[in-house]
PDB file of C-alpha atoms in Angstrom:
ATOM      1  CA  UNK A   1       0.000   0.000   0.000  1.00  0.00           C
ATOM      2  CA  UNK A   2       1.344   3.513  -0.631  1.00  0.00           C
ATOM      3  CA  UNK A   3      -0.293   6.298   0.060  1.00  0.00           C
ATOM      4  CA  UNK A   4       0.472  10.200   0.148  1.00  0.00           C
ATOM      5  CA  UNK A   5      -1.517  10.184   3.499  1.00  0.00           C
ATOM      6  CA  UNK A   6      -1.495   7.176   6.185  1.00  0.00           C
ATOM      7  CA  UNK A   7      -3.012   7.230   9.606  1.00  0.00           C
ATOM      8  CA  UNK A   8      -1.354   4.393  12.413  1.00  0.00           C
ATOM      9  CA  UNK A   9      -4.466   3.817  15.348  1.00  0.00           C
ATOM     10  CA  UNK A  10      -2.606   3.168  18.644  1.00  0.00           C
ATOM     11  CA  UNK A  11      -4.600   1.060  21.153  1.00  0.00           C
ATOM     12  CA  UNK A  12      -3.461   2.026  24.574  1.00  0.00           C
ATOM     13  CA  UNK A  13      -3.318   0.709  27.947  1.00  0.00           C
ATOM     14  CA  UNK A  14      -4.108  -2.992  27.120  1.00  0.00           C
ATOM     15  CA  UNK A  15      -3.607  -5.239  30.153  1.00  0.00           C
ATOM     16  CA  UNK A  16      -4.098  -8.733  31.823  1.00  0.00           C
ATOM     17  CA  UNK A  17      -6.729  -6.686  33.967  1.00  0.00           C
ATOM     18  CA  UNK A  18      -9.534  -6.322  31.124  1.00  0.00           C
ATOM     19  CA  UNK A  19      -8.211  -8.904  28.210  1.00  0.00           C
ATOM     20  CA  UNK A  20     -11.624  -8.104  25.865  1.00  0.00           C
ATOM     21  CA  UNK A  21     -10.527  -4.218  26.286  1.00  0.00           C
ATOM     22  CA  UNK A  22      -8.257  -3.918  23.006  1.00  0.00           C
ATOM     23  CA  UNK A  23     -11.351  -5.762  20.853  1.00  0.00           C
ATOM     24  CA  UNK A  24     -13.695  -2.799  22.240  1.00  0.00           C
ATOM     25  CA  UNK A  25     -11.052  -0.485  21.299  1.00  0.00           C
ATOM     26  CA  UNK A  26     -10.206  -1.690  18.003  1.00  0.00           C
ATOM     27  CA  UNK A  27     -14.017  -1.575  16.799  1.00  0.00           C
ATOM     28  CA  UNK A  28     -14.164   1.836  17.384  1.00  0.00           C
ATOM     29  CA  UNK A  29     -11.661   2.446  14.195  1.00  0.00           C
ATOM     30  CA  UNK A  30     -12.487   0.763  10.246  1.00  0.00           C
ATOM     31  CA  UNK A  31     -11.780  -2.379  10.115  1.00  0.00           C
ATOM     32  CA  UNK A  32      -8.901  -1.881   7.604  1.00  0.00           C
ATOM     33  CA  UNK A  33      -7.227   0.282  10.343  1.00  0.00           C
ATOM     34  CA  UNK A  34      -8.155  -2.128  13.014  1.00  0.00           C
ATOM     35  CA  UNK A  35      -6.028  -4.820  11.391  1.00  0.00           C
ATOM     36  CA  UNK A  36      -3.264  -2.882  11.305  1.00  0.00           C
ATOM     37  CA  UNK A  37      -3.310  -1.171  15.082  1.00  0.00           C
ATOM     38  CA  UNK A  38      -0.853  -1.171  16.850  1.00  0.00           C
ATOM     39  CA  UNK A  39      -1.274  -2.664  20.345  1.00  0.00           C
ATOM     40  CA  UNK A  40       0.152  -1.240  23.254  1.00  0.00           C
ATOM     41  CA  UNK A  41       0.175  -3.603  26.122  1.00  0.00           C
ATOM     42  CA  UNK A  42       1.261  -2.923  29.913  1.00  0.00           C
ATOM     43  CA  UNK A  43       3.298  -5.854  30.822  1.00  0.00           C
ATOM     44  CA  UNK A  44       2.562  -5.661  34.720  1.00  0.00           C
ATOM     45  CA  UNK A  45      -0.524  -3.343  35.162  1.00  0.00           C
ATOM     46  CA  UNK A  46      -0.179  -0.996  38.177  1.00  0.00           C
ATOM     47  CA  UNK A  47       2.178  -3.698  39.339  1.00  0.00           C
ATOM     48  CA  UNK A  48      -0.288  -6.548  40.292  1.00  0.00           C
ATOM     49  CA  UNK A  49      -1.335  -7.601  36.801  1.00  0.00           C
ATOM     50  CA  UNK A  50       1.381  -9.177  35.024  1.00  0.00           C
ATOM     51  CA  UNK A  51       0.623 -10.749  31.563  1.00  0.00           C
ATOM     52  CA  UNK A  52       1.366 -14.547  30.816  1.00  0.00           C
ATOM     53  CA  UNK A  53       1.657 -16.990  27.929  1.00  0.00           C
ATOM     54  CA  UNK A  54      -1.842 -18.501  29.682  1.00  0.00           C
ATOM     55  CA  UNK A  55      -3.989 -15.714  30.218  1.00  0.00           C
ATOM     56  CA  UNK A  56      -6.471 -14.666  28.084  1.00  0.00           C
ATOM     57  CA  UNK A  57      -4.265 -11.421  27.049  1.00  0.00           C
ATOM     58  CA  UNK A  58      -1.384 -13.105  25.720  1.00  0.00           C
ATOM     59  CA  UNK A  59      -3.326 -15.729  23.846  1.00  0.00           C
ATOM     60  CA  UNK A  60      -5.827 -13.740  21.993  1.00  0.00           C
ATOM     61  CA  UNK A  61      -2.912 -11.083  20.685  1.00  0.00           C
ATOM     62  CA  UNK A  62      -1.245 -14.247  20.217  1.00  0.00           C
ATOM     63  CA  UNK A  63      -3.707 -14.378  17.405  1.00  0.00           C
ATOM     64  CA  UNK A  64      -3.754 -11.121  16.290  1.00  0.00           C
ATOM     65  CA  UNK A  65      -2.248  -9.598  13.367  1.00  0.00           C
ATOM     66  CA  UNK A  66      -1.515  -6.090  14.955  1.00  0.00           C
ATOM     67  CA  UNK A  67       1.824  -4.935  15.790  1.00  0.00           C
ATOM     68  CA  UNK A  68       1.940  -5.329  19.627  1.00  0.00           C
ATOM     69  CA  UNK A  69       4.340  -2.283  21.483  1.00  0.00           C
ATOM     70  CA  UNK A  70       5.775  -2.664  25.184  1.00  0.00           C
ATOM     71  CA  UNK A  71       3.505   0.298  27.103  1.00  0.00           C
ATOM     72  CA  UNK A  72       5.690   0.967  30.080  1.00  0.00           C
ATOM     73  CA  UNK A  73       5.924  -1.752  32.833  1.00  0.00           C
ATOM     74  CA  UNK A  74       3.097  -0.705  35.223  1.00  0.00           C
ATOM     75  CA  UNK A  75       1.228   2.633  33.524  1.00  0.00           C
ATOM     76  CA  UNK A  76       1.666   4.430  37.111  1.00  0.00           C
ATOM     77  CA  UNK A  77       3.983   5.502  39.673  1.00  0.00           C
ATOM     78  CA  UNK A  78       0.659   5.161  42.337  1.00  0.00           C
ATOM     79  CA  UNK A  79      -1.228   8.604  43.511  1.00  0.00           C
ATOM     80  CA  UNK A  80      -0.457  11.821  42.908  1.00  0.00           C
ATOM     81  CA  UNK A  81      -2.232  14.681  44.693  1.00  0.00           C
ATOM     82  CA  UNK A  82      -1.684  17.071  41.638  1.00  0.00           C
ATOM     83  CA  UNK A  83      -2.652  14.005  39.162  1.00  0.00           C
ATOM     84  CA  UNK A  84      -5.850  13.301  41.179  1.00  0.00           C
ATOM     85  CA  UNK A  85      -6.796  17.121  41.411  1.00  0.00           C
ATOM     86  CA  UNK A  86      -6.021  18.217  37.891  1.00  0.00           C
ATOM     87  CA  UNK A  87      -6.478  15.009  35.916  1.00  0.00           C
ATOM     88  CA  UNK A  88      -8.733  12.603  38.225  1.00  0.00           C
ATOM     89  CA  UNK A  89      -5.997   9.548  38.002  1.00  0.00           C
ATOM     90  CA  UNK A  90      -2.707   8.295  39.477  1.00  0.00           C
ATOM     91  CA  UNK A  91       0.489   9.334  38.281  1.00  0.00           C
ATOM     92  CA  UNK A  92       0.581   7.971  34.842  1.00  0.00           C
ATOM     93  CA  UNK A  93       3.742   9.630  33.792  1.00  0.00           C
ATOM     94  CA  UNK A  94       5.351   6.354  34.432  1.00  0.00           C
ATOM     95  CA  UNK A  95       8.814   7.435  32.469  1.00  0.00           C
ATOM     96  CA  UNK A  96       8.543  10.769  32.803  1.00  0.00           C
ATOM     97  CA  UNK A  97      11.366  11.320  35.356  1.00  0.00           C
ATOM     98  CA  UNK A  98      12.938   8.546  36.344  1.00  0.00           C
ATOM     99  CA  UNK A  99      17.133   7.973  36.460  1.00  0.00           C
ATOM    100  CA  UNK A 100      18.873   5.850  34.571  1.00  0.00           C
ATOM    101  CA  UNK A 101      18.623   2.699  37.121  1.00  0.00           C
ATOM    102  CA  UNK A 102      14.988   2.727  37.628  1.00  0.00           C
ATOM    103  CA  UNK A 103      14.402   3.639  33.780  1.00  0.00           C
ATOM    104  CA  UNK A 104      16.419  -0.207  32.869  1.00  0.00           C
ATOM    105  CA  UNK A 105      14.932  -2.115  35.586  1.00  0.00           C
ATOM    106  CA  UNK A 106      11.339  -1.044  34.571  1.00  0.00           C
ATOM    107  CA  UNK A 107      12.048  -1.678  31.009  1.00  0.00           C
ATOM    108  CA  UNK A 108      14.003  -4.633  31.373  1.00  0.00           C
ATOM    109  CA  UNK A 109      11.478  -6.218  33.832  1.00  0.00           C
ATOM    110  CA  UNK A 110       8.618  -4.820  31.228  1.00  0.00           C
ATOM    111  CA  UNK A 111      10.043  -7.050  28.239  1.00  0.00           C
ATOM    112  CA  UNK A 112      10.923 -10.105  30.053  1.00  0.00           C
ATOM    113  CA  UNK A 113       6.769 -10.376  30.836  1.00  0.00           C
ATOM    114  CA  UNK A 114       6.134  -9.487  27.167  1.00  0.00           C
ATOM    115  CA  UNK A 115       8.662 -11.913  26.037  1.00  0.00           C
ATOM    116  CA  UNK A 116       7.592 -14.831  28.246  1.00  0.00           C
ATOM    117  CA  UNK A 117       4.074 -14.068  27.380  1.00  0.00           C
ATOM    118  CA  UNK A 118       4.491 -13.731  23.484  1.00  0.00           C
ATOM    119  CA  UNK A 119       7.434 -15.526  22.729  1.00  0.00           C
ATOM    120  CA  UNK A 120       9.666 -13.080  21.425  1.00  0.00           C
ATOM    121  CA  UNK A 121      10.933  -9.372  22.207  1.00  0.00           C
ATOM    122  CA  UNK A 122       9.108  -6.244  21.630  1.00  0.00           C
ATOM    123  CA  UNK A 123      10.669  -4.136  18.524  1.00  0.00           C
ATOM    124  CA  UNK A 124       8.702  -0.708  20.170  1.00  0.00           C
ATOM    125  CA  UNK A 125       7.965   1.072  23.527  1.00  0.00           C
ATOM    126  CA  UNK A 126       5.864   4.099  24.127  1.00  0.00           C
ATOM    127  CA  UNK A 127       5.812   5.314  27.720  1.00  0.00           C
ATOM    128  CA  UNK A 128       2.864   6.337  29.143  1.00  0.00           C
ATOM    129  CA  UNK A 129       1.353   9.741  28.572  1.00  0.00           C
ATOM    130  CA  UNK A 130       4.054   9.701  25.847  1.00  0.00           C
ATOM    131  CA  UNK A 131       6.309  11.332  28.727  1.00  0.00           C
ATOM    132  CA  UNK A 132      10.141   9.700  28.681  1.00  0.00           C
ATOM    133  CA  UNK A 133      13.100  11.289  30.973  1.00  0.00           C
ATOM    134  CA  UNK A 134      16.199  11.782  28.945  1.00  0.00           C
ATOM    135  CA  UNK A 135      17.485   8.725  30.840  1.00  0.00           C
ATOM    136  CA  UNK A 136      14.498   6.884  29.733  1.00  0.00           C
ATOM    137  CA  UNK A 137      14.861   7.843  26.483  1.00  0.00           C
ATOM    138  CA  UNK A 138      18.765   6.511  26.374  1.00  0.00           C
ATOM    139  CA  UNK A 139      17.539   3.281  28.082  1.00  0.00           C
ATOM    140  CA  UNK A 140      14.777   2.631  25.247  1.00  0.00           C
ATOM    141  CA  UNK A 141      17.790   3.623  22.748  1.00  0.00           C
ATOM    142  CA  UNK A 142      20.248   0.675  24.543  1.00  0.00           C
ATOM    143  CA  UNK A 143      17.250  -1.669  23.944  1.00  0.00           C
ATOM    144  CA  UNK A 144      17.432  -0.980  20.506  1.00  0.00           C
ATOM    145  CA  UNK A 145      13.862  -0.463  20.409  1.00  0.00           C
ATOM    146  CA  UNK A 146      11.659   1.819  18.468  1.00  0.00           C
ATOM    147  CA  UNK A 147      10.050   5.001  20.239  1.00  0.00           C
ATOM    148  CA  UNK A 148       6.507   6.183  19.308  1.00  0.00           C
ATOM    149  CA  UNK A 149       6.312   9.981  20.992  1.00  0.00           C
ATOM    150  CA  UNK A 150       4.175  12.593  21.087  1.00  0.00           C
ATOM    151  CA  UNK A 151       5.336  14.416  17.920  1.00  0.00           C
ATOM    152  CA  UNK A 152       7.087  11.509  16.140  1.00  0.00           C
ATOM    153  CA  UNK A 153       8.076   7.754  15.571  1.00  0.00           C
ATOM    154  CA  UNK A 154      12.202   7.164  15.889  1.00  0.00           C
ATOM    155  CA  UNK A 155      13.442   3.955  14.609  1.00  0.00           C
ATOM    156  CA  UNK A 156      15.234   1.559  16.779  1.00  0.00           C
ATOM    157  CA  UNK A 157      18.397   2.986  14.463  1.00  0.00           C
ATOM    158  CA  UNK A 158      17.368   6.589  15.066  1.00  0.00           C
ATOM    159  CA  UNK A 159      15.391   7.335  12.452  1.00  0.00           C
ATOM    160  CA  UNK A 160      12.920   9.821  13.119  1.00  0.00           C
ATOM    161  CA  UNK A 161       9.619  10.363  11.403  1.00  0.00           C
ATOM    162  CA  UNK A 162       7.252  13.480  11.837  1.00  0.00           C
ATOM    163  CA  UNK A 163       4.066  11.152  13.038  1.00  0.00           C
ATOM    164  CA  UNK A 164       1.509  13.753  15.774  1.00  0.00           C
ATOM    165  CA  UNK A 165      -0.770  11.431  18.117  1.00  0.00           C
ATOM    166  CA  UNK A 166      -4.217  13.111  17.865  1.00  0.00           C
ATOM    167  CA  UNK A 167      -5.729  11.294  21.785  1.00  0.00           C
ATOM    168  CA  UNK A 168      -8.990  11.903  23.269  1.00  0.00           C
ATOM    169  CA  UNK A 169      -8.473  11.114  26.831  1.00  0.00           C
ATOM    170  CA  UNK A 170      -7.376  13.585  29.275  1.00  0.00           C
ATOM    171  CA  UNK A 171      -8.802  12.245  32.169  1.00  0.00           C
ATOM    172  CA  UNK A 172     -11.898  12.565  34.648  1.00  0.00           C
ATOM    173  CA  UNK A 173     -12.177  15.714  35.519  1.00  0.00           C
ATOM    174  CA  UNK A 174     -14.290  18.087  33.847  1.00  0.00           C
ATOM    175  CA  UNK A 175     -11.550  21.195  34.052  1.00  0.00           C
ATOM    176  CA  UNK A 176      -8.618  19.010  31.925  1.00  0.00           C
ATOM    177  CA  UNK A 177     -11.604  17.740  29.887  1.00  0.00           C
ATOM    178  CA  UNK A 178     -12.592  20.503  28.656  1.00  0.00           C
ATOM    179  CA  UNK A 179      -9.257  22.391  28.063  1.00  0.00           C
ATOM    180  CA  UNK A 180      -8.052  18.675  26.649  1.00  0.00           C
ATOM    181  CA  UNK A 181     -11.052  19.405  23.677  1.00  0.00           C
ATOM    182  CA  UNK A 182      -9.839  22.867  22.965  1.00  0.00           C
ATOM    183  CA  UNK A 183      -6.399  21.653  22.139  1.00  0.00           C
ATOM    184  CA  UNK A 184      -7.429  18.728  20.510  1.00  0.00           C
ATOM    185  CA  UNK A 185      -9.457  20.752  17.871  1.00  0.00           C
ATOM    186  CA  UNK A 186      -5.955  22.641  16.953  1.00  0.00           C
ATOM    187  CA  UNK A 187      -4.096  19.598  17.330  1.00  0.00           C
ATOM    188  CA  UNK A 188      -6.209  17.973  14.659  1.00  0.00           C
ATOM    189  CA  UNK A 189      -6.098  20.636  12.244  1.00  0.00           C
ATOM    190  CA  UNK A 190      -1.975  20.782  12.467  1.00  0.00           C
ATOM    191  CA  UNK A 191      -2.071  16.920  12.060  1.00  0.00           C
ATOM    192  CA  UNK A 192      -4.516  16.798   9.060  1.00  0.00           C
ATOM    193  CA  UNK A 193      -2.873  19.951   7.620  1.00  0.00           C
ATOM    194  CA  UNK A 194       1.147  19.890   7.906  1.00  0.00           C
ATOM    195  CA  UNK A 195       1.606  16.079   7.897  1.00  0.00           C
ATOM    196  CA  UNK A 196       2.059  13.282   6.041  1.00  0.00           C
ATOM    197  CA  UNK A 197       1.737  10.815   9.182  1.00  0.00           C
ATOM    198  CA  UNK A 198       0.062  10.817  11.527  1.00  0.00           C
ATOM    199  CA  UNK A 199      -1.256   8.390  14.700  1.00  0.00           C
ATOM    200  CA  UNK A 200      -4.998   8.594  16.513  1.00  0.00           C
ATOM    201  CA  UNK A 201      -4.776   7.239  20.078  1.00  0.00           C
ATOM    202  CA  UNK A 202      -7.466   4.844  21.579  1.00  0.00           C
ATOM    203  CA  UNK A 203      -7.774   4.736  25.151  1.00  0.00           C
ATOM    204  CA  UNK A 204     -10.495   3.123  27.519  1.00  0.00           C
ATOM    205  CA  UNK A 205     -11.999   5.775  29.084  1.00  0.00           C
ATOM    206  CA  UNK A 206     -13.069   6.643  25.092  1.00  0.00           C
ATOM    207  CA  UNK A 207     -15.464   4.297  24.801  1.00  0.00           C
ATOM    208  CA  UNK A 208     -18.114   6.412  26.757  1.00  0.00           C
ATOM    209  CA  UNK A 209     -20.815   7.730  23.839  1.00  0.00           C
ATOM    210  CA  UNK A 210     -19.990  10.966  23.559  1.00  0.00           C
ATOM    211  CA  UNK A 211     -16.186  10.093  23.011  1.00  0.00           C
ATOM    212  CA  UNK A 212     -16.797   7.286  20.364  1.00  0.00           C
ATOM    213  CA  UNK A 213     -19.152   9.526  18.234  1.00  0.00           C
ATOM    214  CA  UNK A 214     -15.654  11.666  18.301  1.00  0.00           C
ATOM    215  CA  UNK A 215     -13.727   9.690  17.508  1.00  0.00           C
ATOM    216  CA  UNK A 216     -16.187   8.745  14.270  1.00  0.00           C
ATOM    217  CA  UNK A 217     -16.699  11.681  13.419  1.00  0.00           C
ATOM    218  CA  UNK A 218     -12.759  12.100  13.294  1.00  0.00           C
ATOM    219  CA  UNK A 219     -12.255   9.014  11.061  1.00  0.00           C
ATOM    220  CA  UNK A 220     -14.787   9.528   8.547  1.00  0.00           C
ATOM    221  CA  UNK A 221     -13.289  13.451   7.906  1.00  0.00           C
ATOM    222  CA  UNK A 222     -10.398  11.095   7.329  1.00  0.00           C
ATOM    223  CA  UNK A 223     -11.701   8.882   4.473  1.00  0.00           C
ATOM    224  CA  UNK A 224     -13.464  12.193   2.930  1.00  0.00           C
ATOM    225  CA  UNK A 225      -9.918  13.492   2.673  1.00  0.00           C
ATOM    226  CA  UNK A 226      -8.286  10.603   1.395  1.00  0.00           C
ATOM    227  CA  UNK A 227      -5.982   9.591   4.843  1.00  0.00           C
ATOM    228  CA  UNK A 228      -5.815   5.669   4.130  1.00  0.00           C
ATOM    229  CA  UNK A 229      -4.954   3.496   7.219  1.00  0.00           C
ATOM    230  CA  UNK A 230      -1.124   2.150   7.782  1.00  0.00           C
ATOM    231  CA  UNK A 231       0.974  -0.446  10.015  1.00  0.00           C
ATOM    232  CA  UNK A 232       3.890   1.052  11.850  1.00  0.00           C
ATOM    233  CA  UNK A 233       6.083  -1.092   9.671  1.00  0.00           C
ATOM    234  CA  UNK A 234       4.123   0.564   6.647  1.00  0.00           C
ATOM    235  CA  UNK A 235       4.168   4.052   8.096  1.00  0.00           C
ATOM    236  CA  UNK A 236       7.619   3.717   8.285  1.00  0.00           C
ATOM    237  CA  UNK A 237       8.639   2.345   5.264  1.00  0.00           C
ATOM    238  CA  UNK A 238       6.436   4.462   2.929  1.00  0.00           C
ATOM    239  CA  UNK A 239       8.421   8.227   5.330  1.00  0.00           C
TER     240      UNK A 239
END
């Protein structure tokens, strides 16, 4: 497939704790995208949940085609008061500022579970809330995996592709909500505008009515304007 315009759907914040979750998340994008998702799976989920080659997790991406992507190791560094004020949630800025230690032992600990539980290594990370320390950043580099950030995708060899995450989540709370909607509105129109690539994040908390008519409503401006759906692998090679 080559296309002018590709679109990558990230499914986020898979886990052992809700193993039907990615299938709900997945049917809220065309089915052509769906097949190509990306899956990103936390290996351990707020350290209590850790994913294994019997659970129902491992076995159904087992099946899938998608590309699966290590998502942190537990998605949270616990409560927050600022997090629970502003946002409604734990600290979910997982990799945002940790050293260089704690940065390899969560990653390292992070693909052993995915590797034990899929039979193989993970070629890509994204850290939650796309947030990675500069330590982090060097770890995921050491891994020689691929990074999928905020603004961009960089190869495991350092490649870096202009790639904007459109998301709809921004929590519980009705303040970062609705300041979260503002953005995204001028976040979609530099995405659809300026860029070749680009990636629209699925989360959980999206599947509430209001969010999924969004997120529609999003996909079929797509298709109107010719934005055909990619793999990461595709995304990449066709950059």
């Amino acid at each position: 497939m080559t296309c002018a315009r590709r679109y990558v759907v990230e499914v986020h914040d898979v886990s052992a704790t809700d193993p039907s979750m990615a299938q709900r998340l997945l049917d809220c994008a065309p089915a052509d995208a769906a097949r190509r998702a990306a899956i990103l799976i936390v290996p351990n989920w707020g350290g209590r949940a850790p994913v294994d080659a019997g659970n129902a997790l491992s076995r159904s991406l087992g099946r899938a085609g998608a590309t699966r992507v290590l998502h942190g190791y537990t998605h949270s560094l616990g409560r927050s008061l600022l997090n629970a004020i502003w946002f409604g949630t734990d600290d979910e800025g997982e990799f945002a500022r940790l050293d260089a230690v704690e940065a390899a032992r969560r990653l390292t600990s992070g693909m052993e579970i995915f590797s034990r539980a899929f039979g193989g290594t993970p070629e890509w990370f994204c850290a939650p809330r796309w947030q990675a320390s500069a330590a982090s950043r060097r770890a995921v580099r050491r891994a020689r995996l691929g990074l999928l950030d905020r603004d961009e995708i960089v190869t495991h060899d350092g490649r870096r592709i202009a790639s904007p995450v459109v998301w709809f989540d921004d929590g519980v709370r009705l303040a970062a909500r609705v300041i979260g909607s503002l953005q995204r509105r001028q976040r979609v129109t530099r995405a659809l505008r300026g860029h070749a690539t680009i990636r629209i994040a699925l989360h959980p908390r999206d599947l509430s009515p209001s969010t999924r008519a969004q997120v529609a409503a999003l996909f079929d401006r797509m298709h109107r304007d010719g934005w055909e759906p990619a793999s990461l692998d595709e995304a990449v090679a066709q950059s």
